[in-house]
XYZ file of C-alpha atoms in Angstrom:
173
model
C -6.960 -26.843 -15.036
C -9.202 -28.751 -17.428
C -11.249 -26.945 -20.055
C -13.455 -29.096 -22.213
C -15.267 -27.520 -25.123
C -17.901 -30.190 -25.465
C -21.551 -29.326 -25.931
C -23.374 -29.150 -22.597
C -26.274 -31.117 -24.115
C -24.283 -34.349 -24.249
C -25.640 -37.268 -22.184
C -23.008 -37.089 -19.418
C -23.952 -33.510 -18.664
C -27.633 -34.444 -18.459
C -26.865 -37.156 -15.903
C -24.754 -34.766 -13.829
C -27.475 -32.112 -14.030
C -30.060 -34.581 -12.711
C -27.673 -35.545 -9.886
C -26.986 -31.900 -9.076
C -30.706 -31.098 -9.170
C -31.371 -33.938 -6.726
C -28.654 -32.648 -4.368
C -29.942 -29.082 -4.604
C -33.531 -30.243 -4.023
C -32.425 -32.203 -0.951
C -30.650 -29.063 0.281
C -33.751 -26.935 -0.209
C -35.961 -29.474 1.590
C -33.517 -29.953 4.477
C -33.144 -26.218 4.908
C -36.855 -25.484 4.608
C -37.677 -28.019 7.322
C -35.879 -25.840 9.856
C -37.460 -22.517 8.852
C -40.081 -21.152 11.216
C -40.738 -17.697 9.794
C -44.134 -17.627 11.532
C -42.782 -18.481 14.979
C -43.245 -16.064 17.847
C -39.448 -15.996 18.244
C -38.790 -14.909 14.662
C -41.657 -12.414 14.549
C -40.327 -10.808 17.743
C -36.862 -10.188 16.279
C -36.126 -6.552 15.539
C -35.533 -6.428 11.792
C -33.990 -3.734 9.616
C -36.300 -1.681 7.396
C -34.482 -2.999 4.311
C -35.364 -6.640 5.001
C -37.325 -8.047 2.049
C -40.910 -9.181 2.637
C -41.319 -12.874 3.497
C -42.584 -13.841 0.015
C -39.376 -12.507 -1.570
C -37.233 -15.274 -0.081
C -39.074 -18.047 -1.940
C -39.204 -15.932 -5.082
C -35.429 -15.477 -4.975
C -34.325 -18.890 -3.755
C -36.291 -20.895 -6.317
C -34.398 -19.596 -9.378
C -31.121 -19.501 -7.444
C -31.434 -23.194 -6.625
C -32.234 -23.875 -10.277
C -29.126 -21.972 -11.328
C -26.946 -23.892 -8.869
C -28.235 -27.199 -10.265
C -27.718 -26.098 -13.890
C -24.252 -24.717 -13.198
C -23.147 -27.790 -11.254
C -24.508 -30.166 -13.880
C -22.809 -28.271 -16.692
C -19.457 -28.073 -14.889
C -19.535 -31.666 -13.608
C -20.370 -32.898 -17.095
C -17.278 -31.179 -18.438
C -14.897 -31.911 -15.565
C -12.653 -34.937 -15.432
C -10.608 -36.701 -12.792
C -9.378 -34.537 -9.944
C -11.221 -31.481 -11.222
C -14.526 -33.363 -10.982
C -13.723 -34.760 -7.530
C -12.758 -31.305 -6.235
C -15.856 -29.767 -7.734
C -18.074 -32.415 -6.137
C -16.422 -31.721 -2.775
C -16.854 -27.951 -3.146
C -20.503 -28.368 -4.146
C -21.238 -30.787 -1.286
C -19.665 -28.459 1.290
C -21.518 -25.475 -0.127
C -24.884 -27.227 -0.101
C -24.339 -28.510 3.449
C -23.583 -24.981 4.645
C -26.556 -23.660 2.694
C -29.009 -25.993 4.453
C -27.131 -25.681 7.723
C -27.753 -21.951 8.022
C -31.483 -22.541 8.481
C -30.786 -24.965 11.292
C -28.335 -22.625 13.000
C -30.594 -19.597 12.726
C -34.135 -20.955 12.992
C -33.916 -24.372 14.680
C -31.378 -23.157 17.258
C -33.033 -19.718 17.317
C -29.584 -18.217 17.278
C -28.767 -15.341 14.911
C -25.125 -15.361 16.072
C -24.716 -18.995 15.044
C -26.544 -18.143 11.818
C -24.081 -15.334 11.160
C -21.149 -17.703 11.584
C -22.860 -20.137 9.220
C -23.527 -17.543 6.553
C -19.955 -16.245 6.659
C -18.761 -19.820 6.132
C -21.268 -20.142 3.282
C -19.874 -16.985 1.658
C -16.389 -18.508 1.788
C -17.716 -21.793 0.405
C -19.431 -19.891 -2.423
C -16.142 -18.239 -3.388
C -14.452 -21.646 -3.346
C -17.249 -23.232 -5.402
C -17.062 -20.455 -7.986
C -13.284 -20.850 -8.196
C -13.547 -24.620 -8.639
C -16.321 -24.218 -11.195
C -14.352 -21.603 -13.140
C -11.457 -24.051 -13.404
C -13.760 -26.202 -15.530
C -16.340 -23.853 -17.063
C -16.364 -20.081 -16.820
C -19.981 -19.771 -17.982
C -21.144 -22.096 -15.220
C -19.055 -20.147 -12.695
C -20.496 -16.815 -13.842
C -24.016 -18.162 -13.399
C -23.257 -18.711 -9.683
C -22.603 -15.016 -9.030
C -26.272 -14.116 -8.290
C -26.313 -16.914 -5.694
C -23.113 -15.624 -4.108
C -24.449 -12.055 -4.171
C -27.718 -13.072 -2.511
C -25.787 -14.940 0.179
C -23.674 -11.828 0.829
C -26.910 -9.870 1.184
C -28.147 -12.552 3.600
C -24.941 -12.159 5.601
C -25.532 -8.409 5.878
C -29.123 -9.036 6.925
C -28.052 -11.646 9.483
C -25.433 -9.238 10.868
C -28.108 -6.560 11.217
C -30.314 -9.001 13.115
C -27.453 -9.836 15.478
C -26.806 -6.153 16.124
C -30.482 -5.320 16.645
C -31.092 -8.311 18.939
C -28.120 -8.326 21.309
C -29.456 -10.538 24.090
C -27.716 -13.913 24.697
C -28.194 -16.175 21.705
C -29.566 -13.278 19.702
C -33.065 -13.749 21.092
C -35.328 -10.749 21.087
C -35.079 -8.723 24.226
C -38.030 -6.821 25.670
């Protein structure tokens, strides 16, 4: 376990933060391309009464993505050697699963596949937080709202699967 007490404003951290921000932005764009919240299919899904309004998702994800980029940049700037390589791998897997959920759920129109994807994302979040904490506990702590929101998304996805039990999770009439 490597703990470096260097100031997070040093140049290496800035470079890693820019790299992390680029990766997070690519994730957000790739995921957003698959979202069809206005599609007839999605509107026809039976949703729980506790589902947030559509505008809330953008309002929540924007700062969460910013926090992921900041946290990753801070931790990657402090990590060295194997710790950095492991952290990069954990971040890459997490971001791939993050964008992948939108494709599983919306592009495939399959809440069951989305549920599998979000459970994998929850596991990846736990792994990312663990890897980040090995380098920087502050950066790891800043990832907890992201992990919590993803757990909420898992519960919401599970509710959609249960409420829409036809093959593939498509709305039944």
